[in-house]
CSV table of C-alpha atoms (C1' of nucleotides) in Angstrom, one decimal:
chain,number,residue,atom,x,y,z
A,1,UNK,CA,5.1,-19.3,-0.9
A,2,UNK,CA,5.0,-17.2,2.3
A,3,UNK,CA,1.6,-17.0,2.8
A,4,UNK,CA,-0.2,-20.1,1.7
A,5,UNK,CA,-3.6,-21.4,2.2
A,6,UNK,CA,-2.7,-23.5,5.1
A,7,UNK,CA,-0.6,-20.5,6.5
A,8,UNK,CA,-3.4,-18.3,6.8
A,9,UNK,CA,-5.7,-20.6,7.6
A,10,UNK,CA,-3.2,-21.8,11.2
A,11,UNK,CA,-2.6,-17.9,11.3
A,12,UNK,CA,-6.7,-17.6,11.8
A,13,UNK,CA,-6.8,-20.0,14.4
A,14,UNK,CA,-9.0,-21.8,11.9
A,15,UNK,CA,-8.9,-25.5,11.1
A,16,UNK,CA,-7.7,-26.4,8.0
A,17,UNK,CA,-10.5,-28.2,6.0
A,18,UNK,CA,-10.2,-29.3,2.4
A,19,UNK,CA,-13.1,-26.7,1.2
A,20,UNK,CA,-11.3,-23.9,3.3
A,21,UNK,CA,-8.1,-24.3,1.6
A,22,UNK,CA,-10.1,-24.4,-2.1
A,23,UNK,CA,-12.0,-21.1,-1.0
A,24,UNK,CA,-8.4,-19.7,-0.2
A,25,UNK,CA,-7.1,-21.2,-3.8
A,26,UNK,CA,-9.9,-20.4,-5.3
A,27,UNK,CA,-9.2,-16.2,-4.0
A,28,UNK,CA,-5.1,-16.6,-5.1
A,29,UNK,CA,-6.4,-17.4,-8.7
A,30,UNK,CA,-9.3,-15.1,-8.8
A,31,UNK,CA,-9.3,-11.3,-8.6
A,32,UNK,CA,-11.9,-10.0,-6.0
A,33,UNK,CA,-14.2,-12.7,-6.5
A,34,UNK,CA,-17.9,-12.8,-5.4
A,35,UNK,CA,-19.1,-15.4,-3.2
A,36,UNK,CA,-20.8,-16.8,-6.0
A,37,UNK,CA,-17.4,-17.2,-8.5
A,38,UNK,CA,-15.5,-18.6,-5.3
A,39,UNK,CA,-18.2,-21.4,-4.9
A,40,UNK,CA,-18.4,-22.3,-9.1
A,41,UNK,CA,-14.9,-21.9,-8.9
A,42,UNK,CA,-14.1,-24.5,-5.8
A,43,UNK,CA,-17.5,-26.7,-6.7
A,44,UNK,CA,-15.8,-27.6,-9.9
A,45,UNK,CA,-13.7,-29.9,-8.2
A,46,UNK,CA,-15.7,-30.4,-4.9
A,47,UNK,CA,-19.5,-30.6,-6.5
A,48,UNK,CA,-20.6,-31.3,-2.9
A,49,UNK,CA,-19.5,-28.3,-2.0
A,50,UNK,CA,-22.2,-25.8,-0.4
A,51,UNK,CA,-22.6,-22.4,-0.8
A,52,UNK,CA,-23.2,-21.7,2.6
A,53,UNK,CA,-19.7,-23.2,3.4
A,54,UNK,CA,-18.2,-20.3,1.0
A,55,UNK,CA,-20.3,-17.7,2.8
A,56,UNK,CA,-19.0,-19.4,6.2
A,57,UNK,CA,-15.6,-19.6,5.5
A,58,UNK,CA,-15.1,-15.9,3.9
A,59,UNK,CA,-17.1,-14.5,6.9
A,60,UNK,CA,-14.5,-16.5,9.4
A,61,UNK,CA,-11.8,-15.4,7.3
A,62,UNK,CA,-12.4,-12.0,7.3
A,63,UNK,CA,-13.6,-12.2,11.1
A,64,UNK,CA,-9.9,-12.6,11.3
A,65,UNK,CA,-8.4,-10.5,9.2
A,66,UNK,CA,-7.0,-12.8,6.7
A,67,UNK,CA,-9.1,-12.0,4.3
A,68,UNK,CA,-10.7,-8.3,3.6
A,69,UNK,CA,-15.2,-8.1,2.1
A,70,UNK,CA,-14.8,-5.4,-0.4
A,71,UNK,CA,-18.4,-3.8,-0.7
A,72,UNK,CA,-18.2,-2.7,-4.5
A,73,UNK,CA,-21.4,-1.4,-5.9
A,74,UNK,CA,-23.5,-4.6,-6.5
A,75,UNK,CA,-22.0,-7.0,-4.3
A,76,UNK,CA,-19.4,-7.9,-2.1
A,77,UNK,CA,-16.1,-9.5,-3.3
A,78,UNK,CA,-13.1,-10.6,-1.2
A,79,UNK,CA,-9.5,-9.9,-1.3
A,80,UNK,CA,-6.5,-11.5,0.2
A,81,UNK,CA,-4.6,-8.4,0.4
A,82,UNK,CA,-5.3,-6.9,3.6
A,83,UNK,CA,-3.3,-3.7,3.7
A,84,UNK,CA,-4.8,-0.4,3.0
A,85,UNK,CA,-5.3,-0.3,-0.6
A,86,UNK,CA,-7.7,1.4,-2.8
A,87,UNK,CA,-9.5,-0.6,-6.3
A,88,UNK,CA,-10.6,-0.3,-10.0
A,89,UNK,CA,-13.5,-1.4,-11.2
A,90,UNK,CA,-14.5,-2.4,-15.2
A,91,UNK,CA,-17.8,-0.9,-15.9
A,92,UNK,CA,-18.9,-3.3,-18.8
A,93,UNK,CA,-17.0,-6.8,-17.5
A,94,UNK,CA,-16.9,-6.2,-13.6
A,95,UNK,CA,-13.6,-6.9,-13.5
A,96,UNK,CA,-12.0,-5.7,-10.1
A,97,UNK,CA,-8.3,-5.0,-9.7
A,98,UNK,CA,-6.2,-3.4,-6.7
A,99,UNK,CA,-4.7,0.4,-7.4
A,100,UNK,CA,-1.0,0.7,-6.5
A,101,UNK,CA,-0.4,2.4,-3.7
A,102,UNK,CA,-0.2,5.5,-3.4
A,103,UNK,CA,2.7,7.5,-2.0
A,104,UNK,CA,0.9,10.9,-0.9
A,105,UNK,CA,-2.9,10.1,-0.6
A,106,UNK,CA,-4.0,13.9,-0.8
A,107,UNK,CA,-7.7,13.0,0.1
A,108,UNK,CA,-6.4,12.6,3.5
A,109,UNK,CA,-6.3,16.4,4.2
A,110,UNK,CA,-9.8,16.8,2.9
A,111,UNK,CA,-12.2,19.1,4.3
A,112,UNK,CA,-14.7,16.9,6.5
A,113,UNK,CA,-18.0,18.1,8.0
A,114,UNK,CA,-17.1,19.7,11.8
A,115,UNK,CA,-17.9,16.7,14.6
A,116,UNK,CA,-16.8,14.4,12.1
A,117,UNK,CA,-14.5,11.7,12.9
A,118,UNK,CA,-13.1,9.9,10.4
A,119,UNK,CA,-11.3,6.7,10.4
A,120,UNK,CA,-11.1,5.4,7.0
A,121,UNK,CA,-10.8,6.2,3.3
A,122,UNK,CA,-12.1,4.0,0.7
A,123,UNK,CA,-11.7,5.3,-2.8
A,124,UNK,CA,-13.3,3.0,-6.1
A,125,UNK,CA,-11.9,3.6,-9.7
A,126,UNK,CA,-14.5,3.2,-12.3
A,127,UNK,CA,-13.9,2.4,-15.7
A,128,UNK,CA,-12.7,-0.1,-18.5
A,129,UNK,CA,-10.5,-2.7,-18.1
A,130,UNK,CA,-7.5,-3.6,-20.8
A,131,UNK,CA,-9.5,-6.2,-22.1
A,132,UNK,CA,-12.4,-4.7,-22.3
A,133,UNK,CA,-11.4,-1.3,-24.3
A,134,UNK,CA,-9.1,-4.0,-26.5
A,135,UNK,CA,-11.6,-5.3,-28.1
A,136,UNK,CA,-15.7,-6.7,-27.6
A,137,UNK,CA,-15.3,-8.6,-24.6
A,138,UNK,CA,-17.3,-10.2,-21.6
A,139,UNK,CA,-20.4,-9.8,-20.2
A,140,UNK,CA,-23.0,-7.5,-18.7
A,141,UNK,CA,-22.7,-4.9,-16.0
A,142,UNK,CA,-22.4,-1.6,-17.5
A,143,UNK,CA,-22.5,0.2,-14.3
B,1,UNK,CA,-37.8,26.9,-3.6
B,2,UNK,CA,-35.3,26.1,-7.1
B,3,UNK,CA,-35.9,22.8,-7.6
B,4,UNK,CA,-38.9,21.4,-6.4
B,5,UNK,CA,-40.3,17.8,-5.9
B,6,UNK,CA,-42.7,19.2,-8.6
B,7,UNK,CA,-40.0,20.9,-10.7
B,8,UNK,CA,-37.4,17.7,-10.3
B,9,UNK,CA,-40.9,15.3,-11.9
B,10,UNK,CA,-41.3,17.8,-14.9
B,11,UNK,CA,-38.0,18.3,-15.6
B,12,UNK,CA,-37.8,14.2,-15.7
B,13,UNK,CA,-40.3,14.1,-18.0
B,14,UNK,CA,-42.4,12.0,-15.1
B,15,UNK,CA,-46.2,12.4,-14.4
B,16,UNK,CA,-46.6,14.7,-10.9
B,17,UNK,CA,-48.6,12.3,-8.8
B,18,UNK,CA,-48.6,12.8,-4.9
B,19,UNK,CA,-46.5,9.5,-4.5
B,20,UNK,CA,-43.8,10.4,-6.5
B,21,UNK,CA,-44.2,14.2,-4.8
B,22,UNK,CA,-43.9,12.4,-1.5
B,23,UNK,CA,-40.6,10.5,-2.4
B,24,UNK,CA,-39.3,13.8,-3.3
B,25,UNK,CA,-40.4,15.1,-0.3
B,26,UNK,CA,-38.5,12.7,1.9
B,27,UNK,CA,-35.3,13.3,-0.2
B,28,UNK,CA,-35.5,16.3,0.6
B,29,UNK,CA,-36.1,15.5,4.2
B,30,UNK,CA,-33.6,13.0,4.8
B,31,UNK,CA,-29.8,12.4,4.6
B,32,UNK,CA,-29.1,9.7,2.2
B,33,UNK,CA,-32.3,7.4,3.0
B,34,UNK,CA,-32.6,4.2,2.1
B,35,UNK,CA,-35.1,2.9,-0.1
B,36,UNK,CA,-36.8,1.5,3.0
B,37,UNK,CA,-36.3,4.5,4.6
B,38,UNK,CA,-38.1,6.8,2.3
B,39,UNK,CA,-40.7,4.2,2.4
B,40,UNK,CA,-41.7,4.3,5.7
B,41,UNK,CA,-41.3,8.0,5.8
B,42,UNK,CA,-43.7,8.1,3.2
B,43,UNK,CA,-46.0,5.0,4.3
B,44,UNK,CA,-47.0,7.6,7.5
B,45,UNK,CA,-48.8,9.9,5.5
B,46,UNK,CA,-49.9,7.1,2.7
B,47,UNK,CA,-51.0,3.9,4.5
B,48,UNK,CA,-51.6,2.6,1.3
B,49,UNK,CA,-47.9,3.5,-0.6
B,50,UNK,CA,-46.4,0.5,-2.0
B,51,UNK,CA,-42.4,-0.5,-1.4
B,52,UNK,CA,-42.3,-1.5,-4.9
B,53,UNK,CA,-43.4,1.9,-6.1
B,54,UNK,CA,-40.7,3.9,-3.8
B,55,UNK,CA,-38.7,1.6,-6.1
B,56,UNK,CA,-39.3,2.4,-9.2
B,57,UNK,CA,-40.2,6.0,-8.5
B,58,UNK,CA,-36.5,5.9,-7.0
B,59,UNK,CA,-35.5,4.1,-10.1
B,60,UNK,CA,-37.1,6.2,-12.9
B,61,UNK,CA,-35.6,9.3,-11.1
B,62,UNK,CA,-32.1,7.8,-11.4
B,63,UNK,CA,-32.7,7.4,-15.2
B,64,UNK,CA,-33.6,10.2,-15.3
B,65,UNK,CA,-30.5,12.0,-13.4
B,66,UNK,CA,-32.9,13.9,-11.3
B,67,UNK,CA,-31.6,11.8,-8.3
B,68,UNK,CA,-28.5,9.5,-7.7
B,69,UNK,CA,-27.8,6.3,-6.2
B,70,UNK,CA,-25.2,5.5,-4.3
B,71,UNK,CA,-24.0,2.4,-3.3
B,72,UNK,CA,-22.4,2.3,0.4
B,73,UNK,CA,-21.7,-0.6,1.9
B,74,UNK,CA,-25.1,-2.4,2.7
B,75,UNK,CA,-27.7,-1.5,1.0
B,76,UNK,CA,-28.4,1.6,-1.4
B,77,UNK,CA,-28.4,4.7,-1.3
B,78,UNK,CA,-30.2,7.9,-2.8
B,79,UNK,CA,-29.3,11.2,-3.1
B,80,UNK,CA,-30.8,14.3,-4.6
B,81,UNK,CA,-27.4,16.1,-5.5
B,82,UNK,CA,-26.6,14.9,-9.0
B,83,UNK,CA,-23.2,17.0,-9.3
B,84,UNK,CA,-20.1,14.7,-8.5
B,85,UNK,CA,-19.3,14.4,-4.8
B,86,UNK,CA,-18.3,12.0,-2.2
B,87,UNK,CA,-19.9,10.8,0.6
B,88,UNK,CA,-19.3,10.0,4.5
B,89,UNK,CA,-20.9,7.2,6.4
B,90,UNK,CA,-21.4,7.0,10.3
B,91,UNK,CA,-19.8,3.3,11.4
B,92,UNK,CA,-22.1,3.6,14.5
B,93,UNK,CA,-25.5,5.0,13.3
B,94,UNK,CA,-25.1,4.1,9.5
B,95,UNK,CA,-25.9,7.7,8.8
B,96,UNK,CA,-24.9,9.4,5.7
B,97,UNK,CA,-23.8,12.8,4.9
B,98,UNK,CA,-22.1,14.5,1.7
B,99,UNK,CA,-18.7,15.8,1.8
B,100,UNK,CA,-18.2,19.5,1.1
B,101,UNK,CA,-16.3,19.6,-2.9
B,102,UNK,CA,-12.6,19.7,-3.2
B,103,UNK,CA,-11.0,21.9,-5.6
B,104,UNK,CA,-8.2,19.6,-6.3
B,105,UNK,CA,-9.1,16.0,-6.0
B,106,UNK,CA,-4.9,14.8,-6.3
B,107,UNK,CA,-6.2,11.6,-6.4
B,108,UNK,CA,-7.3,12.1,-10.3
B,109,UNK,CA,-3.6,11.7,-10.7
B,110,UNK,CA,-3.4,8.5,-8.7
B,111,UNK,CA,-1.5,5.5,-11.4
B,112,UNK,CA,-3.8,3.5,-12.9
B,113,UNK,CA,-3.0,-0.2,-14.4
B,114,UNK,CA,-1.4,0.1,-17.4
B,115,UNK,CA,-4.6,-0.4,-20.2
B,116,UNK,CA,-7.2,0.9,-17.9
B,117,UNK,CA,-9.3,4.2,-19.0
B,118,UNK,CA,-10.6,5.8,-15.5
B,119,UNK,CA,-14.4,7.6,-16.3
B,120,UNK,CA,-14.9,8.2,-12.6
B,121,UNK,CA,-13.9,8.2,-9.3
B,122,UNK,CA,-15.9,7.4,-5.9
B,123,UNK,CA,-14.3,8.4,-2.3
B,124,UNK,CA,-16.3,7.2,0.6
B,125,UNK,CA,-14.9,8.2,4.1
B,126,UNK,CA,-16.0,6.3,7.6
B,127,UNK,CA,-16.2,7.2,10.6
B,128,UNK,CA,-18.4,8.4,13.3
B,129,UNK,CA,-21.0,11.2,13.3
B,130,UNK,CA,-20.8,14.4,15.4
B,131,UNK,CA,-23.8,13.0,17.2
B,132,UNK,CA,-22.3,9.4,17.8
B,133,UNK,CA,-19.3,10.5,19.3
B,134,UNK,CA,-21.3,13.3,21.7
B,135,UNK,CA,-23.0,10.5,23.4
B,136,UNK,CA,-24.1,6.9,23.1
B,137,UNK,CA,-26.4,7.3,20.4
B,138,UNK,CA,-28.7,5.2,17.9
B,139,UNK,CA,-28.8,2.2,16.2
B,140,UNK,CA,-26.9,-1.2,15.3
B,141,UNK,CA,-24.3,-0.5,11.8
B,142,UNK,CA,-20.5,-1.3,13.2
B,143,UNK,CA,-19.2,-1.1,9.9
C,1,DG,C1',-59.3,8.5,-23.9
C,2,DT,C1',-54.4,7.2,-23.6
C,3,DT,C1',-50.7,5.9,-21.4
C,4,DG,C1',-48.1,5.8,-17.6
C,5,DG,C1',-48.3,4.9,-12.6
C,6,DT,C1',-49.9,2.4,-8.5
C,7,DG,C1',-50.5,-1.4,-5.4
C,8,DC,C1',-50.2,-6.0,-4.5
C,9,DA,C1',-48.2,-10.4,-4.8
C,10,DA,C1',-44.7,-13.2,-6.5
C,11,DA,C1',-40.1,-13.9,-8.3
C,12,DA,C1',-35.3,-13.2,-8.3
C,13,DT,C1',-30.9,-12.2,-5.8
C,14,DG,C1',-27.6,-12.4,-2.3
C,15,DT,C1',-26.5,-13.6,2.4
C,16,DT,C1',-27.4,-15.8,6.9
C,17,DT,C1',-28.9,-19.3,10.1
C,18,DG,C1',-30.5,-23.9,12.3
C,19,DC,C1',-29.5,-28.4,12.6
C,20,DA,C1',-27.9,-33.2,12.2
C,21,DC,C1',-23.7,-35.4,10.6
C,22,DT,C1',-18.7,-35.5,9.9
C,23,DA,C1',-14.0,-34.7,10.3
C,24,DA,C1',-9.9,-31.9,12.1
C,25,DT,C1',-7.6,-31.5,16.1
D,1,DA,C1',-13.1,-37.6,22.4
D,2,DT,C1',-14.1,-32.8,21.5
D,3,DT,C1',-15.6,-29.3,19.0
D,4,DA,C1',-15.5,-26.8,14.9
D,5,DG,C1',-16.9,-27.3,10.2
D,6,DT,C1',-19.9,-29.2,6.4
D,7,DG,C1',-24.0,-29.6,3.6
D,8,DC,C1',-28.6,-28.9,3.1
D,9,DA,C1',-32.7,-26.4,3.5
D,10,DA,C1',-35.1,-22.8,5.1
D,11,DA,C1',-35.2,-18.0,6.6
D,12,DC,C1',-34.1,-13.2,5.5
D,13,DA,C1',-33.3,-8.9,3.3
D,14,DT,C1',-33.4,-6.3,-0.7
D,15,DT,C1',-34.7,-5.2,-5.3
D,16,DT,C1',-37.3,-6.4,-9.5
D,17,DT,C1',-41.3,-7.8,-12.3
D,18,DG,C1',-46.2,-9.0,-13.8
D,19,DC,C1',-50.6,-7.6,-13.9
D,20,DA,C1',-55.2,-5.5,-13.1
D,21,DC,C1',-57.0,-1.1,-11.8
D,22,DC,C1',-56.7,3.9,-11.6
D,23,DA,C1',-55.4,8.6,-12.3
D,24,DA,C1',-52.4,12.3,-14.8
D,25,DC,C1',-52.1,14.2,-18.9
DNA sequence: GTTGGTGCAAAATGTTTGCACTAAT
DNA sequence: ATTAGTGCAAACATTTTGCACCAAC
């Protein structure tokens, strides 16, 4: 595996606890977790586990860049991949998955306000989710 | 005036009292306020307005599609343009401003997932404001 | 006069911080 | 041996809710 949780974790200048390398398994076999479903997720196997230490360890993670804080409408979720990439949201499960890249990102010639400066595009697909449009799945969040 | 903080009440089907009038009022007033925002806008010319009914004013309005919220990063935002359009946030000042519309948004023929059904898409640009990058200006955000 | 809205306080979230203890280096 | 990281609890910030009183219709 090129970039495992140890890797990243030595490439952060972090040290490598047991919890760290949980939260880090914890974000290969989620997609865009919460906080919150990274800490059920690694307290199922480390019940002392806080939730402070997840909040900690993503923050230090993303401090250094190994790790990216996705702000999608209610709450934050984390993501390993760290290249510029855009994401889909499921409107009734919450599900969050990455968009493929795209080639020719028109939006970039868009018309911005004059003075503006922009840096930074970040575009969120809204929808339903395979799973969710197959069938009566899931749980809450609507919007 | 078209649509009026008295027009935008009626035409939600809400009772016209000065509160709700005032919310409208600092809508109008600001750029993308927050909740807080609107409420200590307000709270200047009504000592006694309660947070919690900025809230649900804000939040019956929404129902109502006389008024949109928009989730940027931290915190939530609300905007009186219902019509779809994206928005652009200051990294150094936190403001928020709309983006003129774009005739041909290419990225409505971005590739989905396989499975997926896109209803909408959001675009939020960053950068710095006209008046950020004229001088040091304003408050704390960063990103 | 009804019914919905207001104000206040309390609860529910989600995230951060302080601190004594422990473990990675 | 150092120093960063952990766990817990408490602090914070934001948004929602319950309820008695009041005002728009």
């Amino acid at each position: 595996m090129r970039h495992g949780p140890v890797e990243r974790l030595r490439a952060a200048g972090l040290r490598v606890t047991p919890q760290r390398v949980a939260v880090l398994e914890a974000l290969e076999a989620c997609s865009h977790p919460t906080a919150d479903e990274v800490y059920r997720r690694v307290a199922a196997r480390y019940p002392q586990m806080g939730l402070a230490t997840v909040y900690n360890t993503l923050a230090a993670l993303a401090r250094q860049g190994q790790v990216v804080a996705v702000n999608i409408a209610e709450g934050r979720r984390y993501d390993l991949r760290t290249d510029p990439h855009q994401h889909i949201r499921c409107r009734r499960c919450g599900r969050v998955d990455d968009l493929p890249p795209w080639e020719d990102p028109g939006w970039q010639a868009m018309a911005v306000p004059p003075g503006w400066a922009v840096e930074r595009w970040t575009l969120l697909a809204e929808g339903v989710c395979p799973a969710c449009s197959a069938g009566a799945t899931a749980a809450a969040p609507s919007s």
